[in-house]
Amino acid sequence: MKILFIAPLPPPVTGQSLAAKVLLDALVKHHRVEVVDFKKDVFIQGIYSVNRIVQILKILTEIWQRKKDADVIYLTISQSISGNIKDLVTYAICFKIISRMIIHLHGGGIRRLIFDRYRIFNNLNKFFLKRIGGAVVLGKSLKSIFESMVPQNKVYVVPNFAEDYLLLDKKKIKKKFFKINPLKILFLSNLIPGKGHEELIDVFTTLTDDLKKNIRIDFAGGFESEDQKKKLLYKLKDTAEIHYHGIVSDGIKKELFSNSHLFCLPTYYSYEGQPISILEAYASGCVVITTDHGGISDIFKNGVNGFQVRKKSTVSIKRKIERILKKPEQLLPIALSNREIVNNKYRTSTYCSSLLKIFEEISELICVNECLYHHSRS
């Protein structure tokens, strides 16, 4: 099978680029793959410079040149206005073979941010999307995003994953929960507005001195700008209990997850889908504190995988942490259960095989339809 693969690849590492890399690594083992990498070097959504416009024009030219003879076209779609314009142009470029296209949405905000706000974008997307081969979303709660645009039998659900190297041995999980003083909390995600890192820091500042002594917080991830990074580091300069690790390697990431009791992601990020970091926390035997936002409800249940907090609420996060400190014995059973959930449902092998099955299904359907068409003409 020849696949035209259009997606952002690391660096920088985001949930979307990591997912693309994992899938690409699996595909190239068995198929011919033409890659068009539309990564950008910052976390800002949309077009932010003239250089980016030039870069996108080059990407669109590459798609035009490489689409020939593709059995399947795989496209991860964007959630910004400028990104959607890029996607619309891509649909137009591939229009004659658009039935071979599979789009993959790695977020949960495109309907609210674009389709429901702008009639022209809604109509243009509907025109193209009703003709595609299939659309992939991360969870059942996100299927409605493409309602009235893509036939529901062509909307596939493929949840995210945690990489195998993060699966922590059960004995090591039990060992780290043997000592919960201090309680180690990890925030690992890109530190951009809406992810909830500022609220977590504000929570710490409101705790009593006695509680602060019993907590350690680690932050890891990138910033949209150096100014934002400087502001956060200045805010933390006199706080020995909080440490920022920067953008971390796989080895450091594994170490941070392996040593943490709680993973805290109180997100209200506009483009949020199904954070891979939550599944990575499960694999590493962490209890999760998060919000009911985007597609998180498909992989997280309050009281089962951890504790749900209200969006933008430092009070809600603070109360959960205080309760955990009073009853730390409740954490280990949740941590062990989370690890098993990933082992059984959210492995990279499951993720890749599910997507490959969709590729093959659509490719076979195209072949059948083309055979029927040529037969009817003869």
PDB file of N, CA and C in Angstrom, residues 58-153:
ATOM      1  N   LYS A  58       5.191  25.765   0.753  1.00  0.00           N
ATOM      2  CA  LYS A  58       6.070  24.655   0.368  1.00  0.00           C
ATOM      3  C   LYS A  58       5.428  23.308   0.685  1.00  0.00           C
ATOM      4  N   ILE A  59       4.756  23.239   1.829  1.00  0.00           N
ATOM      5  CA  ILE A  59       4.070  22.009   2.236  1.00  0.00           C
ATOM      6  C   ILE A  59       2.971  21.654   1.240  1.00  0.00           C
ATOM      7  N   LEU A  60       2.172  22.649   0.854  1.00  0.00           N
ATOM      8  CA  LEU A  60       1.083  22.423  -0.103  1.00  0.00           C
ATOM      9  C   LEU A  60       1.634  21.988  -1.468  1.00  0.00           C
ATOM     10  N   THR A  61       2.768  22.544  -1.850  1.00  0.00           N
ATOM     11  CA  THR A  61       3.409  22.129  -3.103  1.00  0.00           C
ATOM     12  C   THR A  61       3.863  20.676  -3.023  1.00  0.00           C
ATOM     13  N   GLU A  62       4.414  20.301  -1.871  1.00  0.00           N
ATOM     14  CA  GLU A  62       4.830  18.912  -1.652  1.00  0.00           C
ATOM     15  C   GLU A  62       3.644  17.961  -1.763  1.00  0.00           C
ATOM     16  N   ILE A  63       2.520  18.340  -1.180  1.00  0.00           N
ATOM     17  CA  ILE A  63       1.322  17.496  -1.241  1.00  0.00           C
ATOM     18  C   ILE A  63       0.887  17.313  -2.691  1.00  0.00           C
ATOM     19  N   TRP A  64       0.898  18.400  -3.450  1.00  0.00           N
ATOM     20  CA  TRP A  64       0.529  18.339  -4.872  1.00  0.00           C
ATOM     21  C   TRP A  64       1.437  17.363  -5.631  1.00  0.00           C
ATOM     22  N   GLN A  65       2.712  17.404  -5.336  1.00  0.00           N
ATOM     23  CA  GLN A  65       3.675  16.568  -6.045  1.00  0.00           C
ATOM     24  C   GLN A  65       3.608  15.096  -5.632  1.00  0.00           C
ATOM     25  N   ARG A  66       3.259  14.838  -4.382  1.00  0.00           N
ATOM     26  CA  ARG A  66       3.368  13.475  -3.848  1.00  0.00           C
ATOM     27  C   ARG A  66       2.045  12.714  -3.795  1.00  0.00           C
ATOM     28  N   LYS A  67       0.947  13.370  -4.130  1.00  0.00           N
ATOM     29  CA  LYS A  67      -0.352  12.700  -4.008  1.00  0.00           C
ATOM     30  C   LYS A  67      -0.577  11.634  -5.073  1.00  0.00           C
ATOM     31  N   LYS A  68       0.159  11.708  -6.172  1.00  0.00           N
ATOM     32  CA  LYS A  68      -0.034  10.784  -7.290  1.00  0.00           C
ATOM     33  C   LYS A  68       0.155   9.333  -6.847  1.00  0.00           C
ATOM     34  N   ASP A  69      -0.787   8.495  -7.254  1.00  0.00           N
ATOM     35  CA  ASP A  69      -0.735   7.043  -7.010  1.00  0.00           C
ATOM     36  C   ASP A  69      -0.879   6.648  -5.540  1.00  0.00           C
ATOM     37  N   ALA A  70      -1.251   7.572  -4.672  1.00  0.00           N
ATOM     38  CA  ALA A  70      -1.444   7.205  -3.262  1.00  0.00           C
ATOM     39  C   ALA A  70      -2.695   6.352  -3.103  1.00  0.00           C
ATOM     40  N   ASP A  71      -2.556   5.243  -2.392  1.00  0.00           N
ATOM     41  CA  ASP A  71      -3.720   4.402  -2.101  1.00  0.00           C
ATOM     42  C   ASP A  71      -4.525   4.981  -0.950  1.00  0.00           C
ATOM     43  N   VAL A  72      -3.809   5.598  -0.010  1.00  0.00           N
ATOM     44  CA  VAL A  72      -4.451   6.245   1.140  1.00  0.00           C
ATOM     45  C   VAL A  72      -3.714   7.552   1.419  1.00  0.00           C
ATOM     46  N   ILE A  73      -4.476   8.596   1.727  1.00  0.00           N
ATOM     47  CA  ILE A  73      -3.898   9.870   2.165  1.00  0.00           C
ATOM     48  C   ILE A  73      -4.290  10.066   3.629  1.00  0.00           C
ATOM     49  N   TYR A  74      -3.282  10.176   4.489  1.00  0.00           N
ATOM     50  CA  TYR A  74      -3.514  10.365   5.915  1.00  0.00           C
ATOM     51  C   TYR A  74      -3.171  11.806   6.274  1.00  0.00           C
ATOM     52  N   LEU A  75      -4.133  12.525   6.862  1.00  0.00           N
ATOM     53  CA  LEU A  75      -3.940  13.939   7.199  1.00  0.00           C
ATOM     54  C   LEU A  75      -4.394  14.201   8.624  1.00  0.00           C
ATOM     55  N   THR A  76      -3.487  14.711   9.453  1.00  0.00           N
ATOM     56  CA  THR A  76      -3.916  15.191  10.777  1.00  0.00           C
ATOM     57  C   THR A  76      -4.330  16.649  10.615  1.00  0.00           C
ATOM     58  N   ILE A  77      -5.550  16.946  11.000  1.00  0.00           N
ATOM     59  CA  ILE A  77      -6.115  18.264  10.726  1.00  0.00           C
ATOM     60  C   ILE A  77      -5.893  19.234  11.880  1.00  0.00           C
ATOM     61  N   SER A  78      -5.981  20.536  11.554  1.00  0.00           N
ATOM     62  CA  SER A  78      -5.710  21.606  12.508  1.00  0.00           C
ATOM     63  C   SER A  78      -7.008  22.169  13.088  1.00  0.00           C
ATOM     64  N   GLN A  79      -6.856  22.954  14.170  1.00  0.00           N
ATOM     65  CA  GLN A  79      -8.027  23.518  14.837  1.00  0.00           C
ATOM     66  C   GLN A  79      -8.033  25.053  14.866  1.00  0.00           C
ATOM     67  N   SER A  80      -7.038  25.669  14.220  1.00  0.00           N
ATOM     68  CA  SER A  80      -7.030  27.125  14.106  1.00  0.00           C
ATOM     69  C   SER A  80      -7.602  27.524  12.750  1.00  0.00           C
ATOM     70  N   ILE A  81      -7.979  28.780  12.603  1.00  0.00           N
ATOM     71  CA  ILE A  81      -8.514  29.273  11.332  1.00  0.00           C
ATOM     72  C   ILE A  81      -7.497  29.095  10.212  1.00  0.00           C
ATOM     73  N   SER A  82      -6.274  29.563  10.443  1.00  0.00           N
ATOM     74  CA  SER A  82      -5.247  29.440   9.404  1.00  0.00           C
ATOM     75  C   SER A  82      -4.943  27.982   9.103  1.00  0.00           C
ATOM     76  N   GLY A  83      -4.938  27.148  10.149  1.00  0.00           N
ATOM     77  CA  GLY A  83      -4.704  25.721   9.948  1.00  0.00           C
ATOM     78  C   GLY A  83      -5.815  25.081   9.150  1.00  0.00           C
ATOM     79  N   ASN A  84      -7.048  25.518   9.398  1.00  0.00           N
ATOM     80  CA  ASN A  84      -8.171  24.959   8.649  1.00  0.00           C
ATOM     81  C   ASN A  84      -8.141  25.397   7.185  1.00  0.00           C
ATOM     82  N   ILE A  85      -7.681  26.614   6.929  1.00  0.00           N
ATOM     83  CA  ILE A  85      -7.513  27.064   5.538  1.00  0.00           C
ATOM     84  C   ILE A  85      -6.510  26.152   4.834  1.00  0.00           C
ATOM     85  N   LYS A  86      -5.408  25.842   5.527  1.00  0.00           N
ATOM     86  CA  LYS A  86      -4.414  24.913   4.973  1.00  0.00           C
ATOM     87  C   LYS A  86      -5.057  23.564   4.654  1.00  0.00           C
ATOM     88  N   ASP A  87      -5.889  23.076   5.575  1.00  0.00           N
ATOM     89  CA  ASP A  87      -6.558  21.787   5.354  1.00  0.00           C
ATOM     90  C   ASP A  87      -7.531  21.851   4.179  1.00  0.00           C
ATOM     91  N   LEU A  88      -8.263  22.949   4.069  1.00  0.00           N
ATOM     92  CA  LEU A  88      -9.208  23.109   2.958  1.00  0.00           C
ATOM     93  C   LEU A  88      -8.480  23.111   1.614  1.00  0.00           C
ATOM     94  N   VAL A  89      -7.336  23.783   1.566  1.00  0.00           N
ATOM     95  CA  VAL A  89      -6.541  23.777   0.332  1.00  0.00           C
ATOM     96  C   VAL A  89      -6.039  22.365   0.036  1.00  0.00           C
ATOM     97  N   THR A  90      -5.658  21.642   1.089  1.00  0.00           N
ATOM     98  CA  THR A  90      -5.222  20.249   0.916  1.00  0.00           C
ATOM     99  C   THR A  90      -6.345  19.387   0.341  1.00  0.00           C
ATOM    100  N   TYR A  91      -7.576  19.576   0.869  1.00  0.00           N
ATOM    101  CA  TYR A  91      -8.726  18.838   0.319  1.00  0.00           C
ATOM    102  C   TYR A  91      -8.895  19.150  -1.168  1.00  0.00           C
ATOM    103  N   ALA A  92      -8.737  20.429  -1.515  1.00  0.00           N
ATOM    104  CA  ALA A  92      -8.910  20.837  -2.915  1.00  0.00           C
ATOM    105  C   ALA A  92      -7.832  20.218  -3.806  1.00  0.00           C
ATOM    106  N   ILE A  93      -6.596  20.217  -3.313  1.00  0.00           N
ATOM    107  CA  ILE A  93      -5.487  19.629  -4.067  1.00  0.00           C
ATOM    108  C   ILE A  93      -5.730  18.142  -4.326  1.00  0.00           C
ATOM    109  N   CYS A  94      -6.295  17.473  -3.351  1.00  0.00           N
ATOM    110  CA  CYS A  94      -6.513  16.019  -3.433  1.00  0.00           C
ATOM    111  C   CYS A  94      -7.951  15.668  -3.839  1.00  0.00           C
ATOM    112  N   PHE A  95      -8.678  16.633  -4.394  1.00  0.00           N
ATOM    113  CA  PHE A  95     -10.123  16.455  -4.593  1.00  0.00           C
ATOM    114  C   PHE A  95     -10.464  15.232  -5.443  1.00  0.00           C
ATOM    115  N   LYS A  96      -9.688  14.975  -6.496  1.00  0.00           N
ATOM    116  CA  LYS A  96     -10.006  13.848  -7.386  1.00  0.00           C
ATOM    117  C   LYS A  96      -9.871  12.500  -6.690  1.00  0.00           C
ATOM    118  N   ILE A  97      -9.075  12.461  -5.634  1.00  0.00           N
ATOM    119  CA  ILE A  97      -8.906  11.203  -4.888  1.00  0.00           C
ATOM    120  C   ILE A  97      -9.260  11.401  -3.406  1.00  0.00           C
ATOM    121  N   ILE A  98     -10.158  12.337  -3.135  1.00  0.00           N
ATOM    122  CA  ILE A  98     -10.480  12.658  -1.735  1.00  0.00           C
ATOM    123  C   ILE A  98     -11.147  11.496  -1.003  1.00  0.00           C
ATOM    124  N   SER A  99     -11.750  10.580  -1.745  1.00  0.00           N
ATOM    125  CA  SER A  99     -12.363   9.403  -1.114  1.00  0.00           C
ATOM    126  C   SER A  99     -11.302   8.493  -0.499  1.00  0.00           C
ATOM    127  N   ARG A 100     -10.027   8.716  -0.837  1.00  0.00           N
ATOM    128  CA  ARG A 100      -8.933   7.932  -0.269  1.00  0.00           C
ATOM    129  C   ARG A 100      -8.341   8.593   0.977  1.00  0.00           C
ATOM    130  N   MET A 101      -8.898   9.722   1.361  1.00  0.00           N
ATOM    131  CA  MET A 101      -8.320  10.490   2.466  1.00  0.00           C
ATOM    132  C   MET A 101      -8.922  10.096   3.810  1.00  0.00           C
ATOM    133  N   ILE A 102      -8.026   9.938   4.792  1.00  0.00           N
ATOM    134  CA  ILE A 102      -8.420   9.721   6.184  1.00  0.00           C
ATOM    135  C   ILE A 102      -7.921  10.927   6.971  1.00  0.00           C
ATOM    136  N   ILE A 103      -8.827  11.640   7.615  1.00  0.00           N
ATOM    137  CA  ILE A 103      -8.399  12.755   8.465  1.00  0.00           C
ATOM    138  C   ILE A 103      -8.384  12.298   9.916  1.00  0.00           C
ATOM    139  N   HIS A 104      -7.453  12.834  10.674  1.00  0.00           N
ATOM    140  CA  HIS A 104      -7.292  12.447  12.076  1.00  0.00           C
ATOM    141  C   HIS A 104      -7.304  13.712  12.922  1.00  0.00           C
ATOM    142  N   LEU A 105      -8.279  13.825  13.802  1.00  0.00           N
ATOM    143  CA  LEU A 105      -8.402  14.984  14.688  1.00  0.00           C
ATOM    144  C   LEU A 105      -7.817  14.637  16.048  1.00  0.00           C
ATOM    145  N   HIS A 106      -6.776  15.362  16.465  1.00  0.00           N
ATOM    146  CA  HIS A 106      -6.127  15.107  17.742  1.00  0.00           C
ATOM    147  C   HIS A 106      -6.573  16.098  18.817  1.00  0.00           C
ATOM    148  N   GLY A 107      -7.656  16.794  18.577  1.00  0.00           N
ATOM    149  CA  GLY A 107      -8.161  17.740  19.560  1.00  0.00           C
ATOM    150  C   GLY A 107      -9.659  17.598  19.726  1.00  0.00           C
ATOM    151  N   GLY A 108     -10.249  18.550  20.422  1.00  0.00           N
ATOM    152  CA  GLY A 108     -11.679  18.483  20.660  1.00  0.00           C
ATOM    153  C   GLY A 108     -12.399  19.805  20.475  1.00  0.00           C
ATOM    154  N   GLY A 109     -11.712  20.809  19.879  1.00  0.00           N
ATOM    155  CA  GLY A 109     -12.312  22.138  19.853  1.00  0.00           C
ATOM    156  C   GLY A 109     -12.718  22.666  18.494  1.00  0.00           C
ATOM    157  N   ILE A 110     -12.513  21.905  17.416  1.00  0.00           N
ATOM    158  CA  ILE A 110     -12.698  22.456  16.077  1.00  0.00           C
ATOM    159  C   ILE A 110     -14.142  22.852  15.781  1.00  0.00           C
ATOM    160  N   ARG A 111     -15.109  22.111  16.278  1.00  0.00           N
ATOM    161  CA  ARG A 111     -16.512  22.481  16.029  1.00  0.00           C
ATOM    162  C   ARG A 111     -16.855  23.783  16.747  1.00  0.00           C
ATOM    163  N   ARG A 112     -16.483  23.862  18.011  1.00  0.00           N
ATOM    164  CA  ARG A 112     -16.795  25.064  18.803  1.00  0.00           C
ATOM    165  C   ARG A 112     -16.021  26.285  18.302  1.00  0.00           C
ATOM    166  N   LEU A 113     -14.763  26.079  17.920  1.00  0.00           N
ATOM    167  CA  LEU A 113     -13.899  27.201  17.548  1.00  0.00           C
ATOM    168  C   LEU A 113     -14.065  27.655  16.103  1.00  0.00           C
ATOM    169  N   ILE A 114     -14.473  26.721  15.221  1.00  0.00           N
ATOM    170  CA  ILE A 114     -14.550  27.073  13.793  1.00  0.00           C
ATOM    171  C   ILE A 114     -15.922  26.774  13.190  1.00  0.00           C
ATOM    172  N   PHE A 115     -16.353  25.516  13.190  1.00  0.00           N
ATOM    173  CA  PHE A 115     -17.578  25.133  12.486  1.00  0.00           C
ATOM    174  C   PHE A 115     -18.803  25.897  12.980  1.00  0.00           C
ATOM    175  N   ASP A 116     -18.940  26.041  14.303  1.00  0.00           N
ATOM    176  CA  ASP A 116     -20.122  26.703  14.867  1.00  0.00           C
ATOM    177  C   ASP A 116     -20.021  28.233  14.839  1.00  0.00           C
ATOM    178  N   ARG A 117     -18.846  28.770  14.632  1.00  0.00           N
ATOM    179  CA  ARG A 117     -18.649  30.221  14.659  1.00  0.00           C
ATOM    180  C   ARG A 117     -18.741  30.861  13.282  1.00  0.00           C
ATOM    181  N   TYR A 118     -18.280  30.133  12.280  1.00  0.00           N
ATOM    182  CA  TYR A 118     -18.140  30.734  10.950  1.00  0.00           C
ATOM    183  C   TYR A 118     -18.857  29.878   9.907  1.00  0.00           C
ATOM    184  N   ARG A 119     -19.962  30.409   9.409  1.00  0.00           N
ATOM    185  CA  ARG A 119     -20.781  29.650   8.462  1.00  0.00           C
ATOM    186  C   ARG A 119     -20.003  29.254   7.214  1.00  0.00           C
ATOM    187  N   ILE A 120     -19.172  30.175   6.714  1.00  0.00           N
ATOM    188  CA  ILE A 120     -18.435  29.872   5.485  1.00  0.00           C
ATOM    189  C   ILE A 120     -17.485  28.692   5.690  1.00  0.00           C
ATOM    190  N   PHE A 121     -16.825  28.629   6.853  1.00  0.00           N
ATOM    191  CA  PHE A 121     -15.936  27.508   7.120  1.00  0.00           C
ATOM    192  C   PHE A 121     -16.728  26.218   7.335  1.00  0.00           C
ATOM    193  N   ASN A 122     -17.877  26.352   7.977  1.00  0.00           N
ATOM    194  CA  ASN A 122     -18.742  25.188   8.164  1.00  0.00           C
ATOM    195  C   ASN A 122     -19.148  24.608   6.816  1.00  0.00           C
ATOM    196  N   ASN A 123     -19.576  25.456   5.891  1.00  0.00           N
ATOM    197  CA  ASN A 123     -20.046  24.992   4.582  1.00  0.00           C
ATOM    198  C   ASN A 123     -18.901  24.422   3.732  1.00  0.00           C
ATOM    199  N   LEU A 124     -17.754  25.089   3.768  1.00  0.00           N
ATOM    200  CA  LEU A 124     -16.616  24.599   2.986  1.00  0.00           C
ATOM    201  C   LEU A 124     -16.120  23.247   3.501  1.00  0.00           C
ATOM    202  N   ASN A 125     -16.017  23.123   4.828  1.00  0.00           N
ATOM    203  CA  ASN A 125     -15.588  21.846   5.397  1.00  0.00           C
ATOM    204  C   ASN A 125     -16.592  20.745   5.091  1.00  0.00           C
ATOM    205  N   LYS A 126     -17.874  21.071   5.194  1.00  0.00           N
ATOM    206  CA  LYS A 126     -18.919  20.076   4.916  1.00  0.00           C
ATOM    207  C   LYS A 126     -18.831  19.593   3.465  1.00  0.00           C
ATOM    208  N   PHE A 127     -18.584  20.527   2.539  1.00  0.00           N
ATOM    209  CA  PHE A 127     -18.477  20.179   1.118  1.00  0.00           C
ATOM    210  C   PHE A 127     -17.408  19.109   0.893  1.00  0.00           C
ATOM    211  N   PHE A 128     -16.265  19.284   1.516  1.00  0.00           N
ATOM    212  CA  PHE A 128     -15.166  18.333   1.316  1.00  0.00           C
ATOM    213  C   PHE A 128     -15.311  17.077   2.184  1.00  0.00           C
ATOM    214  N   LEU A 129     -15.675  17.265   3.459  1.00  0.00           N
ATOM    215  CA  LEU A 129     -15.642  16.148   4.396  1.00  0.00           C
ATOM    216  C   LEU A 129     -16.680  15.069   4.098  1.00  0.00           C
ATOM    217  N   LYS A 130     -17.791  15.435   3.461  1.00  0.00           N
ATOM    218  CA  LYS A 130     -18.779  14.398   3.134  1.00  0.00           C
ATOM    219  C   LYS A 130     -18.268  13.459   2.043  1.00  0.00           C
ATOM    220  N   ARG A 131     -17.133  13.808   1.430  1.00  0.00           N
ATOM    221  CA  ARG A 131     -16.572  13.011   0.343  1.00  0.00           C
ATOM    222  C   ARG A 131     -15.341  12.189   0.761  1.00  0.00           C
ATOM    223  N   ILE A 132     -14.834  12.397   1.987  1.00  0.00           N
ATOM    224  CA  ILE A 132     -13.606  11.711   2.405  1.00  0.00           C
ATOM    225  C   ILE A 132     -13.877  10.238   2.724  1.00  0.00           C
ATOM    226  N   GLY A 133     -12.775   9.484   2.835  1.00  0.00           N
ATOM    227  CA  GLY A 133     -12.911   8.063   3.150  1.00  0.00           C
ATOM    228  C   GLY A 133     -13.252   7.794   4.596  1.00  0.00           C
ATOM    229  N   GLY A 134     -12.723   8.634   5.503  1.00  0.00           N
ATOM    230  CA  GLY A 134     -12.998   8.423   6.920  1.00  0.00           C
ATOM    231  C   GLY A 134     -12.400   9.509   7.785  1.00  0.00           C
ATOM    232  N   ALA A 135     -12.937   9.620   8.998  1.00  0.00           N
ATOM    233  CA  ALA A 135     -12.426  10.576   9.993  1.00  0.00           C
ATOM    234  C   ALA A 135     -12.177   9.833  11.295  1.00  0.00           C
ATOM    235  N   VAL A 136     -11.042  10.104  11.913  1.00  0.00           N
ATOM    236  CA  VAL A 136     -10.669   9.451  13.170  1.00  0.00           C
ATOM    237  C   VAL A 136     -10.712  10.470  14.298  1.00  0.00           C
ATOM    238  N   VAL A 137     -11.389  10.104  15.383  1.00  0.00           N
ATOM    239  CA  VAL A 137     -11.403  10.917  16.600  1.00  0.00           C
ATOM    240  C   VAL A 137     -10.875  10.077  17.753  1.00  0.00           C
ATOM    241  N   LEU A 138     -10.576  10.734  18.878  1.00  0.00           N
ATOM    242  CA  LEU A 138      -9.907  10.060  19.979  1.00  0.00           C
ATOM    243  C   LEU A 138     -10.851   9.339  20.938  1.00  0.00           C
ATOM    244  N   GLY A 139     -12.136   9.712  20.931  1.00  0.00           N
ATOM    245  CA  GLY A 139     -13.072   9.088  21.857  1.00  0.00           C
ATOM    246  C   GLY A 139     -14.501   9.237  21.386  1.00  0.00           C
ATOM    247  N   LYS A 140     -15.395   8.439  21.963  1.00  0.00           N
ATOM    248  CA  LYS A 140     -16.807   8.467  21.566  1.00  0.00           C
ATOM    249  C   LYS A 140     -17.431   9.842  21.783  1.00  0.00           C
ATOM    250  N   SER A 141     -17.008  10.536  22.828  1.00  0.00           N
ATOM    251  CA  SER A 141     -17.592  11.844  23.128  1.00  0.00           C
ATOM    252  C   SER A 141     -17.267  12.874  22.051  1.00  0.00           C
ATOM    253  N   LEU A 142     -16.288  12.578  21.190  1.00  0.00           N
ATOM    254  CA  LEU A 142     -15.861  13.523  20.157  1.00  0.00           C
ATOM    255  C   LEU A 142     -16.447  13.209  18.782  1.00  0.00           C
ATOM    256  N   LYS A 143     -17.207  12.122  18.657  1.00  0.00           N
ATOM    257  CA  LYS A 143     -17.770  11.757  17.353  1.00  0.00           C
ATOM    258  C   LYS A 143     -18.720  12.831  16.828  1.00  0.00           C
ATOM    259  N   SER A 144     -19.398  13.525  17.727  1.00  0.00           N
ATOM    260  CA  SER A 144     -20.390  14.518  17.321  1.00  0.00           C
ATOM    261  C   SER A 144     -19.754  15.722  16.628  1.00  0.00           C
ATOM    262  N   ILE A 145     -18.435  15.873  16.741  1.00  0.00           N
ATOM    263  CA  ILE A 145     -17.748  16.991  16.079  1.00  0.00           C
ATOM    264  C   ILE A 145     -18.022  16.985  14.583  1.00  0.00           C
ATOM    265  N   PHE A 146     -18.094  15.788  13.992  1.00  0.00           N
ATOM    266  CA  PHE A 146     -18.284  15.672  12.543  1.00  0.00           C
ATOM    267  C   PHE A 146     -19.728  15.342  12.152  1.00  0.00           C
ATOM    268  N   GLU A 147     -20.639  15.518  13.105  1.00  0.00           N
ATOM    269  CA  GLU A 147     -22.051  15.268  12.818  1.00  0.00           C
ATOM    270  C   GLU A 147     -22.534  16.191  11.698  1.00  0.00           C
ATOM    271  N   SER A 148     -23.251  15.623  10.742  1.00  0.00           N
ATOM    272  CA  SER A 148     -23.783  16.309   9.556  1.00  0.00           C
ATOM    273  C   SER A 148     -22.691  16.639   8.530  1.00  0.00           C
ATOM    274  N   MET A 149     -21.460  16.278   8.829  1.00  0.00           N
ATOM    275  CA  MET A 149     -20.365  16.519   7.882  1.00  0.00           C
ATOM    276  C   MET A 149     -19.828  15.213   7.300  1.00  0.00           C
ATOM    277  N   VAL A 150     -19.549  14.275   8.183  1.00  0.00           N
ATOM    278  CA  VAL A 150     -19.040  12.961   7.784  1.00  0.00           C
ATOM    279  C   VAL A 150     -20.070  11.920   8.198  1.00  0.00           C
ATOM    280  N   PRO A 151     -20.474  11.010   7.284  1.00  0.00           N
ATOM    281  CA  PRO A 151     -21.404   9.939   7.678  1.00  0.00           C
ATOM    282  C   PRO A 151     -20.876   9.207   8.911  1.00  0.00           C
ATOM    283  N   GLN A 152     -21.754   8.958   9.884  1.00  0.00           N
ATOM    284  CA  GLN A 152     -21.296   8.391  11.157  1.00  0.00           C
ATOM    285  C   GLN A 152     -20.618   7.033  11.010  1.00  0.00           C
ATOM    286  N   ASN A 153     -20.971   6.279   9.957  1.00  0.00           N
ATOM    287  CA  ASN A 153     -20.304   4.990   9.756  1.00  0.00           C
ATOM    288  C   ASN A 153     -18.874   5.165   9.238  1.00  0.00           C
TER     289      ASN A 153
END
